[in-house]
Short mmCIF file of C-alpha atoms and ligand atoms in Angstrom, two decimals:
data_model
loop_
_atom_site.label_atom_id
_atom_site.label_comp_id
_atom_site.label_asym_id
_atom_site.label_seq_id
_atom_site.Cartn_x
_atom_site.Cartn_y
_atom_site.Cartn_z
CA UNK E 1 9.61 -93.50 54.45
CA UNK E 2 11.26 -96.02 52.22
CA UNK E 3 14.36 -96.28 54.44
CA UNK E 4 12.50 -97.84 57.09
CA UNK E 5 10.55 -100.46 55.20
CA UNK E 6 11.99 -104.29 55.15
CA UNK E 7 13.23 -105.46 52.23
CA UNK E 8 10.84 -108.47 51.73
CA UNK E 9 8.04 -106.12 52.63
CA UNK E 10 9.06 -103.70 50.07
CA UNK E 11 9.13 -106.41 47.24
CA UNK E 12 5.53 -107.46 48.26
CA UNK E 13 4.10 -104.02 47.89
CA UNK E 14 6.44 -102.92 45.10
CA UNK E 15 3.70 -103.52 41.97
CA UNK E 16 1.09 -101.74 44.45
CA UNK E 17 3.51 -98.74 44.80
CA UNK E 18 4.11 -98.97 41.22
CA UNK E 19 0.63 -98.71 40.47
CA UNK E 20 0.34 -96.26 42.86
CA UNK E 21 2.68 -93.75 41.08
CA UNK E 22 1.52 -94.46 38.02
CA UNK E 23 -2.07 -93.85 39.11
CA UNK E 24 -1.64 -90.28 40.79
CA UNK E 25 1.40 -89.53 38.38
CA UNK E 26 3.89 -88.84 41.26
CA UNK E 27 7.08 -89.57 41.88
CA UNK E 28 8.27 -87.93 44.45
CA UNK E 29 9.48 -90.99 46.69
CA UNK E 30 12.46 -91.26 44.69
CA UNK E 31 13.18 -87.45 43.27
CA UNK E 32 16.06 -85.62 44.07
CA UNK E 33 15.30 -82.78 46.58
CA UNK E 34 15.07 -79.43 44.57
CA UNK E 35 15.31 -75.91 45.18
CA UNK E 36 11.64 -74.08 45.33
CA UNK E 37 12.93 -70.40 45.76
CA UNK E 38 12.38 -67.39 48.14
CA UNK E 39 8.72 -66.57 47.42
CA UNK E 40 7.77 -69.90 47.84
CA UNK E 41 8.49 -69.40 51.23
CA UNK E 42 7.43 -66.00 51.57
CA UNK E 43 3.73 -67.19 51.77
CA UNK E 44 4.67 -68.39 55.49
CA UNK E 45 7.84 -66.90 56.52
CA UNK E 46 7.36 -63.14 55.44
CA UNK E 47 9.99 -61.39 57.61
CA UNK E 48 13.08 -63.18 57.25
CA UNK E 49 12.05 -62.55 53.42
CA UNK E 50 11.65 -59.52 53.56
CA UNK E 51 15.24 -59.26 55.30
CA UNK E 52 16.76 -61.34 52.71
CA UNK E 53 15.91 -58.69 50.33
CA UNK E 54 17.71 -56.48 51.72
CA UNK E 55 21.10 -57.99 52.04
CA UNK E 56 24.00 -58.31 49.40
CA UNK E 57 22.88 -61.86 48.67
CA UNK E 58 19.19 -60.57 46.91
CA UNK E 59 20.59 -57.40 45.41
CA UNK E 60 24.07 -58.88 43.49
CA UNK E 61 21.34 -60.67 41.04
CA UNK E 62 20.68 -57.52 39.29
CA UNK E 63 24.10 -55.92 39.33
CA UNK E 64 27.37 -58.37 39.71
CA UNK E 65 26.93 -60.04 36.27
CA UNK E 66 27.25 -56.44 34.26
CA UNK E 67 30.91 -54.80 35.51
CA UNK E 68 33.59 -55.35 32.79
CA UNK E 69 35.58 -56.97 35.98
CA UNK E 70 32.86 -59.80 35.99
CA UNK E 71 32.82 -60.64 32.48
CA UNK E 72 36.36 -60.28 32.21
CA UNK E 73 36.86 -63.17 35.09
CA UNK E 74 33.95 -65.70 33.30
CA UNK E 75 35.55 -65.24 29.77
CA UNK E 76 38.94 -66.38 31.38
CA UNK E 77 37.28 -69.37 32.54
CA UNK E 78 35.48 -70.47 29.67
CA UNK E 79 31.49 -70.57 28.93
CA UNK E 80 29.73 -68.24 28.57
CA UNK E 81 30.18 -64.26 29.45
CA UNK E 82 27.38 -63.62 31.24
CA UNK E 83 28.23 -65.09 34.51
CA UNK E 84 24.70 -66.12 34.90
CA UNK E 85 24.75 -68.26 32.35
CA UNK E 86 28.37 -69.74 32.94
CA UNK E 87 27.89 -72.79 35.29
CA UNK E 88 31.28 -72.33 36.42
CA UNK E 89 29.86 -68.93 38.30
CA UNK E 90 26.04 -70.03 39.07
CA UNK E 91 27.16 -73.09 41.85
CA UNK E 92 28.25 -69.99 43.91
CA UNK E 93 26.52 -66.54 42.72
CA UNK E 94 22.95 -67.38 41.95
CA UNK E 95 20.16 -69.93 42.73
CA UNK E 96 17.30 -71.55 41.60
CA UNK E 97 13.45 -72.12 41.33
CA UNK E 98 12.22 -75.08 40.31
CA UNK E 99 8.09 -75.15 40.85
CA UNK E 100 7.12 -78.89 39.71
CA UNK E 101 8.82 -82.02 40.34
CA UNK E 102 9.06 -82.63 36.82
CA UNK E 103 9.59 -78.99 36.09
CA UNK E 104 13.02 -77.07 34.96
CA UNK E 105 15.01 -75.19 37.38
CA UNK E 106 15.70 -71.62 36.31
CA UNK E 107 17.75 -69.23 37.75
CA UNK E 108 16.52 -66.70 39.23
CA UNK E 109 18.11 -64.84 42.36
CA UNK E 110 21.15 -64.22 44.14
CA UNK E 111 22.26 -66.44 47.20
CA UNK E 112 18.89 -67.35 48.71
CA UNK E 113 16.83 -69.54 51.41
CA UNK E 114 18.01 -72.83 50.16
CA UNK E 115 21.62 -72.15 50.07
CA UNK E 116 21.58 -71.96 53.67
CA UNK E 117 18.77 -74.25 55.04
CA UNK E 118 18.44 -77.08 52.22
CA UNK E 119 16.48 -77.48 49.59
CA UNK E 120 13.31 -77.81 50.07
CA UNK E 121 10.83 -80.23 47.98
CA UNK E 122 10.74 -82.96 50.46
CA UNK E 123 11.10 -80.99 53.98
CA UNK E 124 8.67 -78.18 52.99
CA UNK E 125 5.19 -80.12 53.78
CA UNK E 126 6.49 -82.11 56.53
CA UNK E 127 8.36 -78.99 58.50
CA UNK E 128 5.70 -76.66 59.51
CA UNK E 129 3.03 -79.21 59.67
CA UNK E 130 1.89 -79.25 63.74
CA UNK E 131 -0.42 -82.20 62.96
CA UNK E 132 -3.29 -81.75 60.92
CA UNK E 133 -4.39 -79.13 59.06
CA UNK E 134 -6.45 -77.42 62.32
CA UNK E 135 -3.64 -78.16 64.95
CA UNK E 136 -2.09 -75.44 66.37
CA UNK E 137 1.76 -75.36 67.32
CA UNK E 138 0.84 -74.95 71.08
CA UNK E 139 -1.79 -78.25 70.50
CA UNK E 140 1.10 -80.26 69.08
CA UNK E 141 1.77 -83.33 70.84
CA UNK E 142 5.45 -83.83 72.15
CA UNK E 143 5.80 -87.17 69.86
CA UNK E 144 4.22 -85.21 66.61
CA UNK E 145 6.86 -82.59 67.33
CA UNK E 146 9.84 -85.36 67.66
CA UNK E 147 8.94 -86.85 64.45
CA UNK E 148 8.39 -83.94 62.52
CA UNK E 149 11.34 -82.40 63.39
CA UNK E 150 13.53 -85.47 62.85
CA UNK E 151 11.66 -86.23 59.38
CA UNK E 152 12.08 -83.15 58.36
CA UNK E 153 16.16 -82.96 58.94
CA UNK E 154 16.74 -86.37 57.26
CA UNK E 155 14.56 -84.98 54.47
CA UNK E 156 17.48 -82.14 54.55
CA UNK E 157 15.80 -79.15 56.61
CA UNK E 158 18.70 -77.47 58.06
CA UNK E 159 17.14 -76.01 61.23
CA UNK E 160 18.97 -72.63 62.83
CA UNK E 161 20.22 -74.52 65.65
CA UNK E 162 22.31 -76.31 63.38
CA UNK E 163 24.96 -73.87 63.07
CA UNK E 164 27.92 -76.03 61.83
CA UNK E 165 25.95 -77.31 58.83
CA UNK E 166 24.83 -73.91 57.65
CA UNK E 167 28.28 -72.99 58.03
CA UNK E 168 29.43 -75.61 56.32
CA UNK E 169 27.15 -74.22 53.03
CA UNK E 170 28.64 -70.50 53.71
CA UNK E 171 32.48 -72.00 53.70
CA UNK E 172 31.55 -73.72 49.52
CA UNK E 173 30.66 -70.39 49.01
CA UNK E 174 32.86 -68.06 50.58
CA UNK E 175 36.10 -70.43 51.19
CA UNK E 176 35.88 -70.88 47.07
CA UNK E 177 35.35 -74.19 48.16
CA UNK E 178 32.54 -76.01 45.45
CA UNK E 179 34.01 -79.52 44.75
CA UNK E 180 31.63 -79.23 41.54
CA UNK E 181 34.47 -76.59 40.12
CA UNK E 182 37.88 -77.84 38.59
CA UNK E 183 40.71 -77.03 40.07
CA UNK E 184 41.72 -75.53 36.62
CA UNK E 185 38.88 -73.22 36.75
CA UNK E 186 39.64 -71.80 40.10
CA UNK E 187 43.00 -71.06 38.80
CA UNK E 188 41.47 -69.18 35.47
CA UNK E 189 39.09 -67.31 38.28
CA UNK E 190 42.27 -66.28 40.42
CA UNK E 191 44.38 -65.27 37.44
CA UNK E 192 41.56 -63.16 36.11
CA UNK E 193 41.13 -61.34 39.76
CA UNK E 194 38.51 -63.17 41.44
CA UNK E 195 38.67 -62.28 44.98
CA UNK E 196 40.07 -64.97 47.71
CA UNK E 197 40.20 -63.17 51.06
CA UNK E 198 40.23 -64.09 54.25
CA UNK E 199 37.96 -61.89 56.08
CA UNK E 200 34.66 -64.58 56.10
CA UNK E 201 33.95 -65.01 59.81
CA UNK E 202 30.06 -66.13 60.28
CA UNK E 203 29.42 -64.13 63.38
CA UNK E 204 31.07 -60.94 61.93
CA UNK E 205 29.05 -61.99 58.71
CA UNK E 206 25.77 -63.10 60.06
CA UNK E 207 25.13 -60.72 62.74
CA UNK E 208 24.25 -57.85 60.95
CA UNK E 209 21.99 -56.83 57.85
CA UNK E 210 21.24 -60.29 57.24
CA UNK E 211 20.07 -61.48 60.87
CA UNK E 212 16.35 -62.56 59.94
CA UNK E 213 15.78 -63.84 63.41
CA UNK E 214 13.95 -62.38 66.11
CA UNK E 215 15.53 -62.53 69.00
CA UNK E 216 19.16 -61.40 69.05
CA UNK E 217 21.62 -64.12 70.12
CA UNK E 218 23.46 -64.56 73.50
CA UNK E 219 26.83 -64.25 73.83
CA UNK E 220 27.48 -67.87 74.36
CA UNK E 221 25.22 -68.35 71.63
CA UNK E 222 27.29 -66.38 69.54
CA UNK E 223 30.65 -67.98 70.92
CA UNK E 224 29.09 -71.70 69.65
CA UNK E 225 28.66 -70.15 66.38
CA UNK E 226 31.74 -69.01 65.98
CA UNK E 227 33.48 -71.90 66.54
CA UNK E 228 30.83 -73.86 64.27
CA UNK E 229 32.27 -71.87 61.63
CA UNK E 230 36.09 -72.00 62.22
CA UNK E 231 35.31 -75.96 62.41
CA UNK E 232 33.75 -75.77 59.00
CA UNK E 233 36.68 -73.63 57.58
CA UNK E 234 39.00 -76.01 59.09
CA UNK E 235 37.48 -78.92 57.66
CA UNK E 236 36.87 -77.28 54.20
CA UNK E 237 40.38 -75.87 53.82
CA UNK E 238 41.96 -79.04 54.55
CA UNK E 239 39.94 -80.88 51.85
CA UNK E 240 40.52 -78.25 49.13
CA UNK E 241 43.82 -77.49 49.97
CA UNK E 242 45.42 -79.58 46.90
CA UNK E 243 42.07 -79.01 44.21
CA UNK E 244 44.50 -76.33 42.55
CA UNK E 245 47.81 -75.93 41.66
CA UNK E 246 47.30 -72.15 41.75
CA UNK E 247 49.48 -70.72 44.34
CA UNK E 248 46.83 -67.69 45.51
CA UNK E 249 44.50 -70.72 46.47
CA UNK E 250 46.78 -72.94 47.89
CA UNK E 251 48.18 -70.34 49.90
CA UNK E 252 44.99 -69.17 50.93
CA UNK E 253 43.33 -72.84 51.98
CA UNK E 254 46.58 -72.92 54.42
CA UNK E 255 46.02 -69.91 55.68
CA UNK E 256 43.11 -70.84 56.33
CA UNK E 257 43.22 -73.86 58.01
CA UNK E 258 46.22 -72.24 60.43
CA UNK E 259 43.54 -69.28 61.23
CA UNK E 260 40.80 -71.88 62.27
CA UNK E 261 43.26 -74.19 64.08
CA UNK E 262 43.99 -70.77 66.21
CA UNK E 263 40.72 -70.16 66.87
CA UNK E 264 40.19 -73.56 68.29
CA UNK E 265 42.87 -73.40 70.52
CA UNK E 266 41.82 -74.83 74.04
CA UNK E 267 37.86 -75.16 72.88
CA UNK E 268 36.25 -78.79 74.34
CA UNK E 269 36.62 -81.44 71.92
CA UNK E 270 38.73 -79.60 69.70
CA UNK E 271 41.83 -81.32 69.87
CA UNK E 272 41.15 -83.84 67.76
CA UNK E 273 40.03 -81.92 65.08
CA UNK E 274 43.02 -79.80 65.34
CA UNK E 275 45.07 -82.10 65.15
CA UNK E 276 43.35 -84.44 62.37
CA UNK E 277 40.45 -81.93 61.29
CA UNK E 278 37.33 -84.07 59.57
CA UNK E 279 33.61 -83.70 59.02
CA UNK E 280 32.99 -86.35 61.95
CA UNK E 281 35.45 -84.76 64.34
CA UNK E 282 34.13 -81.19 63.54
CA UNK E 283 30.38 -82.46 64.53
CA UNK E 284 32.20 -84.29 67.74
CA UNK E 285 33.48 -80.94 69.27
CA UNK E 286 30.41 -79.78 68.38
CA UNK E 287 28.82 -82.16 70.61
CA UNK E 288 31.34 -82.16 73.22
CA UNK E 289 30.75 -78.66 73.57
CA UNK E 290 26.71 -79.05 74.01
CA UNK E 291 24.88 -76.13 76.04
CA UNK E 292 28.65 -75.18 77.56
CA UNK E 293 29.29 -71.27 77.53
CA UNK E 294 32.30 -70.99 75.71
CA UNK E 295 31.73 -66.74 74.97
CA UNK E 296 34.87 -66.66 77.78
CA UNK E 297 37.11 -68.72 76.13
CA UNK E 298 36.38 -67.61 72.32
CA UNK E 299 34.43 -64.60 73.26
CA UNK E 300 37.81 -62.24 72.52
CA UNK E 301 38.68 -64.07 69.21
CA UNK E 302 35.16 -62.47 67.44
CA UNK E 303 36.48 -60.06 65.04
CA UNK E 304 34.40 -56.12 65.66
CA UNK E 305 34.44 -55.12 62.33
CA UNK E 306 33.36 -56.55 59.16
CA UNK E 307 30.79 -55.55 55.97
CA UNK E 308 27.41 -56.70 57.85
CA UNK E 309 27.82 -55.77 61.23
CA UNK E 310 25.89 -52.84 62.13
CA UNK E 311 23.81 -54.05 64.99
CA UNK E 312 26.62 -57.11 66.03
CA UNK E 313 28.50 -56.18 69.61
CA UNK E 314 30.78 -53.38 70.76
CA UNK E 315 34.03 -54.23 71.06
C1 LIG O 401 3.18 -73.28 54.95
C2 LIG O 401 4.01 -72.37 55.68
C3 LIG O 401 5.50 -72.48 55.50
C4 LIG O 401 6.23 -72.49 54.32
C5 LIG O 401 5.69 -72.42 52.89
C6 LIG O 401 7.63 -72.55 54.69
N1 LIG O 401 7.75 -72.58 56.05
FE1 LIG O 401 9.47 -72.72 57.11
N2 LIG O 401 8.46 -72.85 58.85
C7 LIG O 401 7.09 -72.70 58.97
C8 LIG O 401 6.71 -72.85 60.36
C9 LIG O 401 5.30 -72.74 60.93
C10 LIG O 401 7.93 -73.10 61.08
C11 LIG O 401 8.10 -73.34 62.58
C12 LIG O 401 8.23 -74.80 62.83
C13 LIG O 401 8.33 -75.14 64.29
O1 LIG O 401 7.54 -74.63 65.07
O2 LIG O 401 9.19 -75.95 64.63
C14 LIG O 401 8.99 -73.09 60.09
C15 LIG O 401 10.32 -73.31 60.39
C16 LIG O 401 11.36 -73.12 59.48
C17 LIG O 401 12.77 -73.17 59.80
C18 LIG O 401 13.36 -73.56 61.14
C19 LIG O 401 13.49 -72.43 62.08
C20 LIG O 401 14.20 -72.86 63.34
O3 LIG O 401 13.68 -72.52 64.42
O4 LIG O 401 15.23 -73.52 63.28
C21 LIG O 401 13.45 -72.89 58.67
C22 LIG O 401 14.97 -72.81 58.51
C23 LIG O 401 12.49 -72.68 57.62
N3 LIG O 401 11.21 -72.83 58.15
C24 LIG O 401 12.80 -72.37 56.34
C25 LIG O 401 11.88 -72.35 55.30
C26 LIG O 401 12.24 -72.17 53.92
C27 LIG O 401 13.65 -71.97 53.42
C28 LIG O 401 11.09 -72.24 53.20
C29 LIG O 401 10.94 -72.17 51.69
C30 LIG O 401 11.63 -73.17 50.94
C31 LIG O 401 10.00 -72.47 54.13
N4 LIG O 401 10.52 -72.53 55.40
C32 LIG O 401 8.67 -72.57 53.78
C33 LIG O 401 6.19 -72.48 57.94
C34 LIG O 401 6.49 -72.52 56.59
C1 LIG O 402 33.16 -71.23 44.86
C2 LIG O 402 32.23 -70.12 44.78
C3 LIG O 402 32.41 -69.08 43.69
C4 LIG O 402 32.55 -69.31 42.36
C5 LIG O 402 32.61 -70.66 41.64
C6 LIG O 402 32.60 -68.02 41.73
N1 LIG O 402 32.52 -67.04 42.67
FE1 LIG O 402 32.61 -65.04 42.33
N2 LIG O 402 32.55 -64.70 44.33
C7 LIG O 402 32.33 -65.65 45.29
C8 LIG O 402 32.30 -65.01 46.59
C9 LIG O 402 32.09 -65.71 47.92
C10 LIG O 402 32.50 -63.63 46.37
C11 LIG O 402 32.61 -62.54 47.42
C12 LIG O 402 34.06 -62.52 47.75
C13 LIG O 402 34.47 -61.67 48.88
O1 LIG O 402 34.38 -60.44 48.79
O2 LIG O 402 34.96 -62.25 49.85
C14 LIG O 402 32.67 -63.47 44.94
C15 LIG O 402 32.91 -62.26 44.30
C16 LIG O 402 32.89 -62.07 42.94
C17 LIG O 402 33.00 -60.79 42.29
C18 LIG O 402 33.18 -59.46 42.99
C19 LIG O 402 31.82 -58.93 43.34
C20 LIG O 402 31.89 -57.59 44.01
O3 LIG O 402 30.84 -57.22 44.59
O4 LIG O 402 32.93 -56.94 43.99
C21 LIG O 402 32.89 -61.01 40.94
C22 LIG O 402 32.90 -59.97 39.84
C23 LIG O 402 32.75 -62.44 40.76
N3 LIG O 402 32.76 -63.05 41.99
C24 LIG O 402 32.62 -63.06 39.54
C25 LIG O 402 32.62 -64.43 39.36
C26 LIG O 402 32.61 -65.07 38.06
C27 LIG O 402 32.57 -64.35 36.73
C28 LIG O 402 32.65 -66.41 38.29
C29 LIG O 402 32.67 -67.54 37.29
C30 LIG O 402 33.81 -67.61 36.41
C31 LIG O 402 32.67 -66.60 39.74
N4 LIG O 402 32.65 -65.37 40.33
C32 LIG O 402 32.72 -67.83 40.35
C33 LIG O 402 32.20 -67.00 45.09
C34 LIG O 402 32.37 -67.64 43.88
C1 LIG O 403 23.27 -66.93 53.93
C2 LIG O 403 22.59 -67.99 54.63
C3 LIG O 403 21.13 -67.85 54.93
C4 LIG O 403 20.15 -67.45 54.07
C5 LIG O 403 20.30 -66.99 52.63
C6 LIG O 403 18.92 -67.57 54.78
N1 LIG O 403 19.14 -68.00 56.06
FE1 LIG O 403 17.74 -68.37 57.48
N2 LIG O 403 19.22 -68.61 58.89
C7 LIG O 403 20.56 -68.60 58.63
C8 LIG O 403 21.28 -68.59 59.88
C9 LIG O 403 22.80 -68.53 60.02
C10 LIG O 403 20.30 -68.63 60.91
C11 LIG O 403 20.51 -68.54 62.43
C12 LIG O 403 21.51 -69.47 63.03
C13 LIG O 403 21.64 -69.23 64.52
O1 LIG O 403 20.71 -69.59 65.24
O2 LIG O 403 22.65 -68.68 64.95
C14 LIG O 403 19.01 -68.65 60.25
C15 LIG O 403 17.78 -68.71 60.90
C16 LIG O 403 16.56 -68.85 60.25
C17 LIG O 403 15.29 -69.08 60.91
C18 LIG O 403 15.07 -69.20 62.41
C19 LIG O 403 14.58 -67.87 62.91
C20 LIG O 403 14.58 -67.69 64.40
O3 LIG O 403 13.93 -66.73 64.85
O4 LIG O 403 15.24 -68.44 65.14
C21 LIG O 403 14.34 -69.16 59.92
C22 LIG O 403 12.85 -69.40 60.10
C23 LIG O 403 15.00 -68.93 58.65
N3 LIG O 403 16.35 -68.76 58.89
C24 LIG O 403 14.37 -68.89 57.43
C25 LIG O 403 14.96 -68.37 56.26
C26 LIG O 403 14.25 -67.99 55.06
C27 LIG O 403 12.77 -68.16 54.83
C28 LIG O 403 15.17 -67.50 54.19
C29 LIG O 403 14.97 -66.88 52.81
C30 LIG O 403 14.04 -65.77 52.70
C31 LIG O 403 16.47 -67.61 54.85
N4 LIG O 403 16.29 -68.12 56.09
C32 LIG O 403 17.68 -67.25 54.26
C33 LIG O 403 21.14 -68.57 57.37
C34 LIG O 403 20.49 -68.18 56.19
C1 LIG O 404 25.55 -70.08 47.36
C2 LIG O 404 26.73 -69.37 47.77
C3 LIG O 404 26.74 -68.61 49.06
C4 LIG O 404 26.41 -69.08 50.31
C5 LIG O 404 25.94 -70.46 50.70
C6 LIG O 404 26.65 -67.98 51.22
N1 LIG O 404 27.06 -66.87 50.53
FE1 LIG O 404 27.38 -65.01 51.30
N2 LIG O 404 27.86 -64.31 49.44
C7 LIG O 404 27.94 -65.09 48.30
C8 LIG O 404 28.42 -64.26 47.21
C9 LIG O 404 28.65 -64.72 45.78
C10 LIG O 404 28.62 -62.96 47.72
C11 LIG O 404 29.14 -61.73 46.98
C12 LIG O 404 28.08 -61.06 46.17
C13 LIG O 404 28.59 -59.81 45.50
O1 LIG O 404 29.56 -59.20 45.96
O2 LIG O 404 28.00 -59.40 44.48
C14 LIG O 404 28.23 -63.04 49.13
C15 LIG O 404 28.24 -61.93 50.01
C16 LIG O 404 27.95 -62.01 51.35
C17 LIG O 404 27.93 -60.88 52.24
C18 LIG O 404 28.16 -59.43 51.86
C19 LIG O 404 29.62 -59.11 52.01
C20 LIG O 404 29.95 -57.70 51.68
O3 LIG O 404 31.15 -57.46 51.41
O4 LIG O 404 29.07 -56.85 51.65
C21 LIG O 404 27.66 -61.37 53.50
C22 LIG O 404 27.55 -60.57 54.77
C23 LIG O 404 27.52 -62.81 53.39
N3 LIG O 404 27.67 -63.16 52.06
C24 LIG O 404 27.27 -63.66 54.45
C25 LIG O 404 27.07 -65.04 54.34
C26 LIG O 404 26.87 -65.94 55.45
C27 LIG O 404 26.94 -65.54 56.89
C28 LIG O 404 26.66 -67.18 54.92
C29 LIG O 404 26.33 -68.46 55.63
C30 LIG O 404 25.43 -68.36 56.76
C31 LIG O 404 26.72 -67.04 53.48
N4 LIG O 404 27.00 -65.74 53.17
C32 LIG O 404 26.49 -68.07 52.59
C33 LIG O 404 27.62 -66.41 48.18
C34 LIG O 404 27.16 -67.23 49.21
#
């Protein structure tokens, strides 16, 4: 709301706002968005919860942090032992709850919701809101629907038609790609026997146990997606490609980036980022492909077989 206010008119009501907070004690136009957890949104979206739950991502909470392998790798790096604890493990292996504004985050589950959508604090209210607190979503008006939706995305709601953003947050994950770690640490990680491997592919790894949507996707559905996430291992290689001098990662980032610049091959809108691969060029091919049915093109290039996968295609 702030973004759109004039300057001037901002300095006139300024001491108003200011009273404002201080009166009802919030201050929630300037907080950083935080992470509410998975059974805040449980209340409303049961199912893909109850999916979640199921998948790698909910059960490696209770089990990675205790194998001699695991303590082994976070004592090479420094911190603590238990990886929970070790911040140098958390960015990638656990995540918050945080129930207050003014509340501490604790954590408290494996990969979850927010990982993959955005955290929540400033979307959650505005995203599922059809008008009022009696309107319906087939009563919402076509203008209530445009603004919610596009107040809830700049708020950070990473809808599911959004593939190359959500997997941009799987590639800081699973390309070992978290600018928040040092380039030292990575190295400690690799040394210790942290796995780097190349077999991440979001169809291959989305398409199975963990699908918490409804209605299976279409093969050119599928086909946009996986191209939404060689783009995002493209661009995310090529950035961490120098973080570490460790020759496991660097070697891996470049095979990387030579895997997803295959992929791309002959895809509209590609070219660019292949040959000069960037955030803004991967969301450009994005574009440029649009509502296009690329499952001929890329359709082949889907790996068959991967660790989630049992209800994916037969190839
Ligand atoms: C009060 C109920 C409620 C809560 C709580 C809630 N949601 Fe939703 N959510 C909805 C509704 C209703 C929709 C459908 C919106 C629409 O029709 O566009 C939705 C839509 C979504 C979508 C978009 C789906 C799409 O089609 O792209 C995502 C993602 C999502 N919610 C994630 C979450 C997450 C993550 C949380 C917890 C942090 C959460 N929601 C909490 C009710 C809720
Ligand atoms: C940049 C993100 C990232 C960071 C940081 C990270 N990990 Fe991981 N870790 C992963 C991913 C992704 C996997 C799954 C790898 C795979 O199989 O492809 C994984 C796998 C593991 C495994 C193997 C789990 C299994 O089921 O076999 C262990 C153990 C582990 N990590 C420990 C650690 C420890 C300890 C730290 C902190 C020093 C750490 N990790 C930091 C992303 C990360
Ligand atoms: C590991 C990443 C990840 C996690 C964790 C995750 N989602 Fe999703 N979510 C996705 C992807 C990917 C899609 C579908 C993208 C597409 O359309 O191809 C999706 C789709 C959705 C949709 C749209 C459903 C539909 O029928 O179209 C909703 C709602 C949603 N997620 C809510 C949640 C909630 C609530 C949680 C936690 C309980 C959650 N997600 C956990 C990645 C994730
Ligand atoms: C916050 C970090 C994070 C994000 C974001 C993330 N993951 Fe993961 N994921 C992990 C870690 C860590 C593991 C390994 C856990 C373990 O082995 O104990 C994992 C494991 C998995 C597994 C299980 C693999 C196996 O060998 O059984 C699948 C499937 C998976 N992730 C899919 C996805 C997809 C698809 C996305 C994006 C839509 C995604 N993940 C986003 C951290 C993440």
């Amino acid at each position: 709301m702030l973004k759109s206010i004039k300057r001037t008119a901002l300095l006139a009501i300024l001491p108003l706002m200011t009273a404002l907070v201080i009166f009802t004690g919030t201050q929630r136009a300037n907080a950083e968005p935080y992470v509410q957890g998975p059974t805040f949104c449980e209340e409303c979206h049961k199912e893909e919860t109850k999916i979640w739950a199921t998948t790698k991502h909910f059960e490696t909470y209770r089990t990675v942090h205790k194998s001699n392998y695991a303590k082994k790798i976070a004592k090479a790096v420094g911190g603590k032992k238990n990886m929970k604890r070790n911040k140098n493990c958390s960015v990638c292996h656990y995540s918050k709850e945080q129930k207050k504004p003014t509340g501490k985050s604790k954590i408290k589950y494996g990969p979850s919701c927010e990982d993959c959508h955005g955290a929540s604090s400033e979307w959650e209210t505005v995203h599922a809101d059809y008008g009022g607190k009696n309107v319906k979503r087939k009563d919402e008006t076509p203008a209530h629907k445009a603004k919610r939706v596009a107040d809830s995305t700049t708020a950070g709601l990473i809808w599911a038609r959004m593939t190359y953003d959500i997997a941009v947050n799987c590639m800081k994950c699973h390309g070992l790609a978290r600018t928040e770690i040092s380039g030292k640490a990575f190295g400690k990680m690799l040394k210790a026997g942290h796995p780097i491997n190349q077999s991440f592919e979001i169809v291959m790894f989305s398409q199975g146990k963990m699908r918490h949507w409804l209605e299976p996707r279409s093969p050119a559905q599928l086909a946009k997606l996986f191209v939404a996430g060689q783009a995002a291992k493209l661009v995310s290689a090529t950035e961490m490609v120098g973080k570490s001098k460790n020759k496991k990662y660097k070697a891996a980032q470049i095979q990387r980036v030579a895997n997803a610049k295959a992929a791309l091959q002959g895809v509209p809108g590609a070219a660019a980022l292949i040959s000069s691969p960037s955030d803004a060029a991967a969301r450009a091919m994005m574009k440029a492909i649009g509502d296009q049915d690329i499952s001929g093109l890329v359709g082949g290039r889907i790996p068959c077989a991967g660790p989630d996968q049992e209800n994916l295609r037969k190839c």
